Amino acid sequence: MLNFQFKNPTKILFGKGQLSNLAQLIPAAAKVLMIYGGGSIFRNGIYDSVKNALSGHTVIEFGGITANPEYEVLLKAVDIIKSEKITYLLGVGGGSVIDGTKFLSIASCYEGTNPWDILSKKLVPERNIPFGTVLTLPGTGSEMNPRAVITRSETHEKLSIKDDHLFPVFSILDPSVIRSVPRNQLANGLADSFMHVLEQYLTYPVGALLQDRFAESILQTIINVAPQIMSDASNYEAACDFIWSSTLALNDLIAQGVPSDWTIHKIGHELTAIHHIDHARTLAILAGSYYRYTFEAKKEKLAQYAASVWHVRQGTIEEMASEAIEHTVAFFHSLDIQTQLSMYTSDYQATAATIAETFEQRGWTALGERNNITPADVLEIVKQSY
Ligand code: NZQ
Ligand code: ZN
């Protein structure tokens, strides 16, 4: 096991009815900006519940955060936070709203001239506005981690940031919220959280037995509940297992003491920036080609994954590792997620070259757990996902 330092300060309130505690979580004197997306919270009643819970607080609203939160929209919210002297932020939504809220928490304290530098140059201010979240769509894990991913359509960029200021103070996870989530978004949440575990697990063995068991149990739980969630999102017990699995998949617990990869996510963000494909689907497109391309380096963990998660009992390491990849792709298909880029766009031919060139320009020349994935490798991996 590798050395590590771990702290996760986010308070989780899990279960039905936890929204009623919202008022106690935010200081009474706070001036709150409630941040939400395109309006799903009006249709499923979450807006009313939050407003009722905060009836004793001063609350201003900012709606319209887009899926893949858009930088230009967020800048408008920064102006409001400054002019209204907001002291607390509350993000009510999925990963996009929560990531947008995280960005606002630091961008409104940023004193430089170009807030995009926060993402492109990792210039994070020393202070931030405290924020909490009410999760409405499980998958990204943003509710309990210090990461955010922001999109700038104007330049076709989608960049991520990780910083301790981006931990929510609290997150409310009421599993009954997923009743209103459309089927394709449920599939996205299941696939995204599954891939979060694989990015931190499919590397090379370092003897971290407990982290491996954690990772395998999250994968097994997602596989078990996926058919129930897809057929009936009002199944509360399944929703509980889904939400808690997706939170634990990316609250950095399973990453401690082990190598992580994240190459698929880095390439996936480019597929979203170029082709506007949902985040989770970009990961499903790339997983098969990436694990086939890195087969030699990853075959031991792939074989372990085959045995522990997919119950493959026979075969050489290579045979088991290959089966694991096939099972993974089949899992995405079971969620009605297509796994080839050409199924999403007819305009894909230049994609691999564009992404490889972008990575070269950014100096992203040594990706993966062994720092050996070059832009030339990225070119091949993306081509093989066509
Ligand atoms: O905008 P509204 O109207 O709220 O509708 C949303 C949106 O259209 C809808 N939705 C959310 N909760 C709902 C609901 N519809 C009905 N009922 C509900 N209860 O779902 C749509 C998608 O929402 P979005 O937040 O965009 O999805 P997701 O949670 O998948 O977030 C995706 C974003 O998170 C980033 C992705 O890159 C992408 O930008 N990620 C963030 C990570 C992090 N911070 O740790 C890690 C991930 O790997 C990922 O990169
Ligand atoms: Zn993800």
Coordinates of C-alpha atoms and ligand atoms in Angstrom, one line a residue:
M1 CA 0.0 0.0 0.0
L2 CA 1.3 3.5 -0.8
N3 CA 1.5 6.3 1.8
F4 CA -1.5 8.6 2.0
Q5 CA -3.1 11.6 3.8
F6 CA -6.9 11.6 3.8
K7 CA -9.5 14.1 5.1
N8 CA -13.0 14.4 3.9
P9 CA -14.9 17.1 5.8
T10 CA -18.3 16.9 4.0
K11 CA -21.2 16.2 6.3
I12 CA -23.7 13.8 4.8
L13 CA -27.4 13.7 5.7
F14 CA -28.8 10.6 4.1
G15 CA -32.4 9.4 3.8
K16 CA -36.0 10.4 3.4
G17 CA -37.0 13.6 5.0
Q18 CA -33.5 15.0 5.6
L19 CA -34.4 18.2 3.8
S20 CA -36.2 19.3 7.0
N21 CA -32.8 19.7 8.6
L22 CA -31.6 22.2 6.0
A23 CA -32.3 25.4 8.0
Q24 CA -30.1 24.2 10.9
L25 CA -27.2 23.6 8.5
I26 CA -27.0 27.1 7.2
P27 CA -26.2 30.0 9.6
A28 CA -29.4 31.9 10.3
A29 CA -27.9 35.3 9.4
A30 CA -26.6 34.0 6.0
K31 CA -27.7 35.5 2.8
V32 CA -28.1 32.5 0.6
L33 CA -27.9 32.0 -3.2
M34 CA -29.9 29.0 -4.2
I35 CA -28.5 27.6 -7.5
Y36 CA -30.3 25.2 -9.8
G37 CA -30.5 23.9 -13.3
G38 CA -33.0 23.9 -16.1
G39 CA -36.1 23.5 -14.0
S40 CA -36.5 19.8 -13.1
I41 CA -36.7 20.9 -9.4
F42 CA -40.0 22.8 -10.2
R43 CA -41.6 19.7 -11.7
N44 CA -40.6 17.2 -9.0
G45 CA -41.4 19.3 -6.0
I46 CA -37.8 19.7 -4.7
Y47 CA -37.9 23.4 -5.3
D48 CA -40.9 23.8 -2.9
S49 CA -39.4 21.6 -0.3
V50 CA -36.1 23.6 -0.3
K51 CA -37.9 26.9 -0.2
N52 CA -40.2 25.7 2.7
A53 CA -37.2 24.5 4.6
L54 CA -35.4 27.8 4.2
S55 CA -38.5 30.0 4.8
G56 CA -36.7 31.7 7.8
H57 CA -33.6 32.6 5.7
T58 CA -32.9 35.3 3.2
V59 CA -32.7 33.4 -0.1
I60 CA -32.0 34.7 -3.6
E61 CA -32.2 32.3 -6.6
F62 CA -30.1 31.7 -9.7
G63 CA -31.5 29.1 -12.1
G64 CA -30.4 28.0 -15.5
I65 CA -27.1 26.1 -14.8
T66 CA -26.7 24.0 -17.9
A67 CA -25.8 20.3 -18.1
N68 CA -22.0 20.4 -18.3
P69 CA -22.0 23.7 -16.5
E70 CA -21.3 26.6 -18.8
Y71 CA -18.6 29.1 -17.8
E72 CA -20.5 32.1 -19.4
V73 CA -23.6 31.4 -17.4
L74 CA -21.6 31.0 -14.2
L75 CA -20.0 34.4 -14.7
K76 CA -23.4 36.0 -14.5
A77 CA -24.0 34.3 -11.1
V78 CA -20.6 35.6 -9.9
D79 CA -21.8 39.2 -10.6
I80 CA -25.0 38.5 -8.5
I81 CA -23.0 37.0 -5.6
K82 CA -20.8 40.1 -5.5
S83 CA -23.5 42.7 -6.0
E84 CA -25.9 41.0 -3.5
K85 CA -23.1 40.3 -1.0
I86 CA -24.1 36.6 -0.8
T87 CA -22.5 34.7 2.1
Y88 CA -23.7 31.1 1.5
L89 CA -24.4 29.0 -1.6
L90 CA -26.8 26.1 -1.9
G91 CA -26.6 24.0 -5.1
V92 CA -29.8 21.9 -5.7
G93 CA -29.3 19.5 -8.6
G94 CA -27.1 16.9 -10.2
G95 CA -23.3 17.0 -10.9
S96 CA -23.6 20.0 -13.1
V97 CA -25.3 22.2 -10.6
I98 CA -23.1 21.1 -7.8
D99 CA -19.9 21.6 -9.9
G100 CA -21.2 25.0 -10.9
T101 CA -21.8 25.9 -7.3
K102 CA -18.3 24.8 -6.4
F103 CA -16.9 27.0 -9.1
L104 CA -18.9 30.0 -7.9
S105 CA -17.7 29.4 -4.4
I106 CA -14.1 30.1 -5.5
A107 CA -14.7 32.3 -8.5
S108 CA -16.6 34.9 -6.5
C109 CA -13.5 35.3 -4.3
Y110 CA -11.0 35.4 -7.1
E111 CA -9.2 38.7 -7.5
G112 CA -7.5 38.1 -10.9
T113 CA -8.8 39.5 -14.1
N114 CA -9.6 36.2 -15.8
P115 CA -11.6 33.6 -13.8
W116 CA -10.9 30.9 -16.4
D117 CA -7.3 30.9 -15.1
I118 CA -8.7 29.1 -12.0
L119 CA -9.3 26.1 -14.3
S120 CA -6.6 26.5 -16.9
K121 CA -3.8 27.6 -14.6
K122 CA -5.1 26.1 -11.3
L123 CA -5.1 29.6 -9.7
V124 CA -7.4 28.8 -6.8
P125 CA -8.0 31.7 -4.3
E126 CA -7.1 31.2 -0.7
R127 CA -10.7 31.7 0.5
N128 CA -14.2 30.7 -0.8
I129 CA -17.8 31.1 0.0
P130 CA -19.1 28.1 2.0
F131 CA -21.7 26.0 0.2
G132 CA -23.9 23.0 0.7
T133 CA -25.8 20.8 -1.7
V134 CA -29.1 19.0 -2.2
L135 CA -28.4 16.1 -4.6
T136 CA -31.1 15.3 -7.1
L137 CA -29.2 12.9 -9.5
P138 CA -26.6 10.4 -8.3
G139 CA -23.6 9.5 -10.3
T140 CA -20.8 12.1 -10.3
G141 CA -19.9 11.9 -6.6
S142 CA -19.5 15.6 -6.6
E143 CA -21.6 15.9 -3.4
M144 CA -18.8 14.6 -1.3
N145 CA -15.6 15.4 -3.2
P146 CA -13.4 18.4 -3.9
R147 CA -13.6 18.2 -7.7
A148 CA -15.5 20.3 -10.3
V149 CA -15.6 20.2 -14.1
I150 CA -16.6 23.3 -16.0
T151 CA -17.3 23.7 -19.8
R152 CA -16.5 26.7 -22.0
S153 CA -18.4 26.2 -25.2
E154 CA -16.9 29.2 -26.9
T155 CA -13.4 27.5 -26.9
H156 CA -14.6 23.8 -26.9
E157 CA -12.9 23.3 -23.5
K158 CA -14.0 21.2 -20.5
L159 CA -11.6 21.4 -17.7
S160 CA -11.5 19.9 -14.2
I161 CA -10.2 21.2 -10.9
K162 CA -9.5 19.5 -7.6
D163 CA -9.0 21.6 -4.5
D164 CA -9.8 21.3 -0.8
H165 CA -12.0 24.5 -1.0
L166 CA -14.4 22.5 -3.2
F167 CA -15.6 20.1 -0.5
P168 CA -19.3 20.9 0.3
V169 CA -19.9 21.8 3.9
F170 CA -22.8 19.4 3.8
S171 CA -24.8 17.4 1.3
I172 CA -28.4 16.1 1.6
L173 CA -28.9 12.7 -0.1
D174 CA -32.6 11.8 -0.1
P175 CA -32.8 8.7 -2.3
S176 CA -36.5 9.3 -3.1
V177 CA -35.4 12.2 -5.4
I178 CA -34.5 9.8 -8.2
R179 CA -38.2 8.9 -8.8
S180 CA -38.4 11.8 -11.3
V181 CA -35.1 11.2 -13.1
P182 CA -35.4 10.1 -16.7
R183 CA -34.2 6.6 -17.6
N184 CA -31.3 7.8 -19.7
Q185 CA -30.0 9.9 -16.8
L186 CA -30.4 7.0 -14.4
A187 CA -28.3 5.0 -16.8
N188 CA -25.7 7.8 -16.9
G189 CA -25.5 7.9 -13.1
L190 CA -25.0 4.1 -12.9
A191 CA -22.3 4.1 -15.7
D192 CA -20.5 7.1 -14.4
S193 CA -20.2 5.8 -10.8
F194 CA -19.1 2.4 -12.2
M195 CA -16.4 4.0 -14.2
H196 CA -15.2 6.1 -11.2
V197 CA -14.4 2.9 -9.4
L198 CA -12.7 1.4 -12.4
E199 CA -10.5 4.5 -12.9
Q200 CA -9.2 4.0 -9.3
Y201 CA -9.1 0.1 -9.3
L202 CA -7.9 -1.1 -12.8
T203 CA -4.3 -0.1 -12.4
Y204 CA -1.7 -2.6 -11.0
P205 CA -1.7 -4.5 -7.7
V206 CA 0.0 -2.8 -4.7
G207 CA -1.3 -5.1 -2.1
A208 CA -4.0 -2.9 -0.8
L209 CA -6.5 -5.6 0.0
L210 CA -9.1 -3.4 1.7
Q211 CA -9.2 -0.8 -1.0
D212 CA -9.7 -3.6 -3.6
R213 CA -12.5 -5.1 -1.5
F214 CA -14.1 -1.6 -1.2
A215 CA -13.9 -1.1 -4.9
E216 CA -15.2 -4.5 -5.8
S217 CA -18.1 -4.2 -3.4
I218 CA -19.2 -0.9 -4.9
L219 CA -19.0 -2.4 -8.4
Q220 CA -21.0 -5.4 -7.3
T221 CA -23.6 -3.2 -5.7
I222 CA -24.0 -1.1 -8.8
I223 CA -24.4 -4.2 -10.9
N224 CA -27.0 -5.7 -8.5
V225 CA -29.2 -2.6 -8.3
A226 CA -28.9 -1.4 -11.9
P227 CA -31.8 -3.6 -13.3
Q228 CA -34.0 -2.6 -10.4
I229 CA -33.2 1.1 -10.8
M230 CA -33.7 1.0 -14.6
S231 CA -37.1 -0.8 -14.2
D232 CA -38.5 1.2 -11.2
A233 CA -36.8 4.3 -10.0
S234 CA -39.3 4.5 -7.1
N235 CA -37.7 1.4 -5.5
Y236 CA -36.4 3.2 -2.4
E237 CA -34.1 0.4 -1.1
A238 CA -32.4 0.2 -4.5
A239 CA -32.2 4.0 -4.7
C240 CA -30.4 4.0 -1.3
D241 CA -27.8 1.5 -2.5
F242 CA -27.4 3.4 -5.8
I243 CA -26.9 6.8 -4.2
W244 CA -24.5 5.6 -1.5
S245 CA -22.5 3.6 -4.0
S246 CA -22.1 6.5 -6.3
T247 CA -21.1 8.8 -3.5
L248 CA -18.5 6.3 -2.2
A249 CA -17.2 5.6 -5.7
L250 CA -15.7 9.1 -5.8
N251 CA -15.3 10.5 -2.3
D252 CA -11.6 9.5 -2.6
L253 CA -11.8 6.8 0.1
I254 CA -11.1 3.9 -2.3
A255 CA -8.3 6.0 -3.9
Q256 CA -6.2 6.1 -0.7
G257 CA -2.9 4.2 -0.9
V258 CA -3.4 3.0 -4.4
P259 CA -2.5 4.3 -7.9
S260 CA -5.3 6.0 -9.9
D261 CA -5.6 6.3 -13.7
W262 CA -8.3 8.9 -14.9
T263 CA -7.2 8.7 -18.6
I264 CA -10.7 7.7 -19.7
H265 CA -12.2 10.7 -17.9
K266 CA -9.6 13.1 -19.4
I267 CA -10.3 11.9 -23.0
G268 CA -14.1 11.7 -22.2
H269 CA -14.2 15.4 -21.3
E270 CA -12.9 16.2 -24.8
L271 CA -15.6 14.0 -26.4
T272 CA -18.2 16.1 -24.5
A273 CA -16.5 19.4 -25.4
I274 CA -16.3 18.4 -29.1
H275 CA -19.5 16.4 -29.6
H276 CA -21.7 17.3 -26.7
I277 CA -22.1 13.7 -25.6
D278 CA -23.3 13.1 -22.0
H279 CA -20.3 12.6 -19.7
A280 CA -21.1 9.0 -18.7
R281 CA -21.6 7.9 -22.3
T282 CA -18.2 9.2 -23.3
L283 CA -16.7 6.9 -20.6
A284 CA -18.7 3.9 -22.0
I285 CA -17.4 4.7 -25.5
L286 CA -13.8 4.7 -24.4
A287 CA -13.7 1.9 -21.8
G288 CA -13.4 -1.1 -24.1
S289 CA -10.8 0.4 -26.4
Y290 CA -8.8 1.8 -23.5
Y291 CA -8.6 -1.4 -21.5
R292 CA -7.8 -3.4 -24.7
Y293 CA -5.0 -0.9 -25.5
T294 CA -3.5 -1.0 -22.0
F295 CA -4.1 -4.7 -21.6
E296 CA -0.6 -5.8 -20.8
A297 CA -0.1 -3.2 -18.1
K298 CA -3.5 -3.8 -16.5
K299 CA -4.1 -7.5 -17.1
E300 CA -3.5 -8.6 -13.5
K301 CA -6.1 -6.2 -12.1
L302 CA -8.4 -7.0 -15.0
A303 CA -8.2 -10.7 -14.1
Q304 CA -8.8 -10.0 -10.4
Y305 CA -11.9 -7.8 -11.4
A306 CA -13.1 -10.7 -13.6
A307 CA -12.9 -13.1 -10.7
S308 CA -14.2 -10.9 -7.9
V309 CA -16.9 -8.9 -9.7
W310 CA -18.0 -11.0 -12.7
H311 CA -17.4 -14.4 -11.1
V312 CA -15.2 -15.7 -13.9
R313 CA -13.7 -18.8 -12.4
Q314 CA -11.6 -20.3 -15.2
G315 CA -8.9 -19.4 -17.7
T316 CA -5.4 -17.9 -17.9
I317 CA -4.9 -14.3 -16.6
E318 CA -5.2 -13.1 -20.2
E319 CA -8.4 -15.0 -20.8
M320 CA -10.0 -13.7 -17.6
A321 CA -8.8 -10.2 -18.3
S322 CA -10.4 -10.3 -21.7
E323 CA -13.6 -11.6 -20.3
A324 CA -13.7 -8.7 -17.8
I325 CA -13.5 -6.2 -20.6
E326 CA -16.4 -7.9 -22.5
H327 CA -18.5 -8.0 -19.3
T328 CA -17.9 -4.3 -18.8
V329 CA -19.0 -3.4 -22.3
A330 CA -22.0 -5.7 -21.9
F331 CA -22.9 -3.9 -18.7
F332 CA -23.1 -0.6 -20.5
H333 CA -25.3 -2.2 -23.2
S334 CA -27.6 -3.5 -20.5
L335 CA -28.2 0.1 -19.5
D336 CA -29.0 0.9 -23.2
I337 CA -25.8 2.9 -23.5
Q338 CA -24.0 2.6 -26.9
T339 CA -20.2 2.1 -26.7
Q340 CA -19.0 3.3 -30.1
L341 CA -18.4 7.0 -31.0
S342 CA -19.9 6.5 -34.4
M343 CA -23.3 5.6 -32.8
Y344 CA -23.4 9.2 -31.4
T345 CA -22.2 11.3 -34.3
S346 CA -21.4 10.9 -38.0
D347 CA -18.8 13.6 -37.8
Y348 CA -16.2 11.6 -35.8
Q349 CA -13.2 11.1 -38.2
A350 CA -11.1 14.0 -37.0
T351 CA -11.8 13.4 -33.3
A352 CA -8.8 11.3 -32.4
A353 CA -6.3 13.7 -34.0
T354 CA -8.0 16.8 -32.5
I355 CA -7.8 15.3 -29.0
A356 CA -4.2 14.1 -29.3
E357 CA -3.2 17.6 -30.5
T358 CA -5.0 19.3 -27.7
F359 CA -3.3 17.1 -25.1
E360 CA 0.1 17.8 -26.7
Q361 CA -0.6 21.5 -26.5
R362 CA -1.6 21.3 -22.9
G363 CA 1.5 19.3 -22.1
W364 CA -0.7 16.2 -21.1
T365 CA 2.0 13.9 -22.4
A366 CA 2.2 11.4 -19.5
L367 CA -1.2 10.1 -18.5
G368 CA -2.3 7.0 -16.7
E369 CA -1.2 5.3 -13.4
R370 CA 2.3 4.8 -14.9
N371 CA 2.6 8.2 -16.5
N372 CA 3.2 6.5 -19.9
I373 CA 0.1 7.3 -22.0
T374 CA 1.2 9.8 -24.6
P375 CA -0.8 11.8 -27.1
A376 CA 0.2 9.2 -29.7
D377 CA -1.5 6.5 -27.5
V378 CA -4.5 8.7 -27.1
L379 CA -4.8 9.0 -30.9
E380 CA -4.9 5.2 -31.1
I381 CA -7.3 4.7 -28.2
V382 CA -9.8 7.2 -29.6
K383 CA -9.6 5.7 -33.1
Q384 CA -10.3 2.3 -31.7
S385 CA -13.4 3.6 -30.1
Y386 CA -14.9 4.8 -33.4
Ligands
NZQ1 O1 -31.1 20.9 -15.2 P1 -32.2 20.2 -14.6 O2 -33.5 20.8 -15.1 O3 -32.1 20.1 -13.1 O4 -32.2 18.7 -15.2 C1 -31.2 17.8 -15.0 C2 -30.3 17.7 -16.3 O5 -31.1 18.0 -17.5 C3 -31.7 16.4 -14.9 N1 -32.0 16.1 -13.5 C4 -31.3 16.2 -12.4 N2 -31.9 15.7 -11.3 C5 -33.2 15.4 -11.7 C6 -33.2 15.6 -13.1 N3 -34.4 15.4 -13.8 C7 -35.4 14.9 -13.1 N4 -35.4 14.6 -11.8 C8 -34.3 14.9 -11.1 N5 -34.3 14.5 -9.7 O6 -30.7 15.6 -15.3 C9 -30.0 16.2 -16.4 C10 -28.5 16.0 -16.2 O7 -28.0 16.6 -15.0 P2 -26.5 16.8 -14.8 O8 -26.3 17.4 -13.5 O9 -25.8 17.5 -16.0 O10 -25.9 15.3 -14.8 P3 -24.8 14.6 -14.0 O11 -25.1 14.5 -12.5 O12 -24.4 13.4 -14.7 O13 -23.5 15.7 -14.0 C11 -22.7 15.7 -15.2 C12 -21.6 16.7 -14.9 O14 -20.7 16.3 -13.8 C13 -19.4 16.3 -14.3 C14 -19.5 15.9 -15.7 O15 -18.3 16.1 -16.4 C15 -20.6 16.8 -16.2 O16 -20.2 18.0 -16.4 N6 -18.6 15.4 -13.4 C16 -18.3 15.8 -12.1 C17 -17.5 15.1 -11.3 C18 -17.1 15.6 -10.0 N7 -17.4 16.9 -9.6 O17 -16.5 14.9 -9.1 C19 -16.9 13.8 -11.6 C20 -17.5 13.2 -12.9 O18 -16.6 12.3 -13.4 C21 -18.0 14.2 -13.9 O19 -16.9 14.6 -14.7
ZN2 ZN -17.3 10.7 -14.2

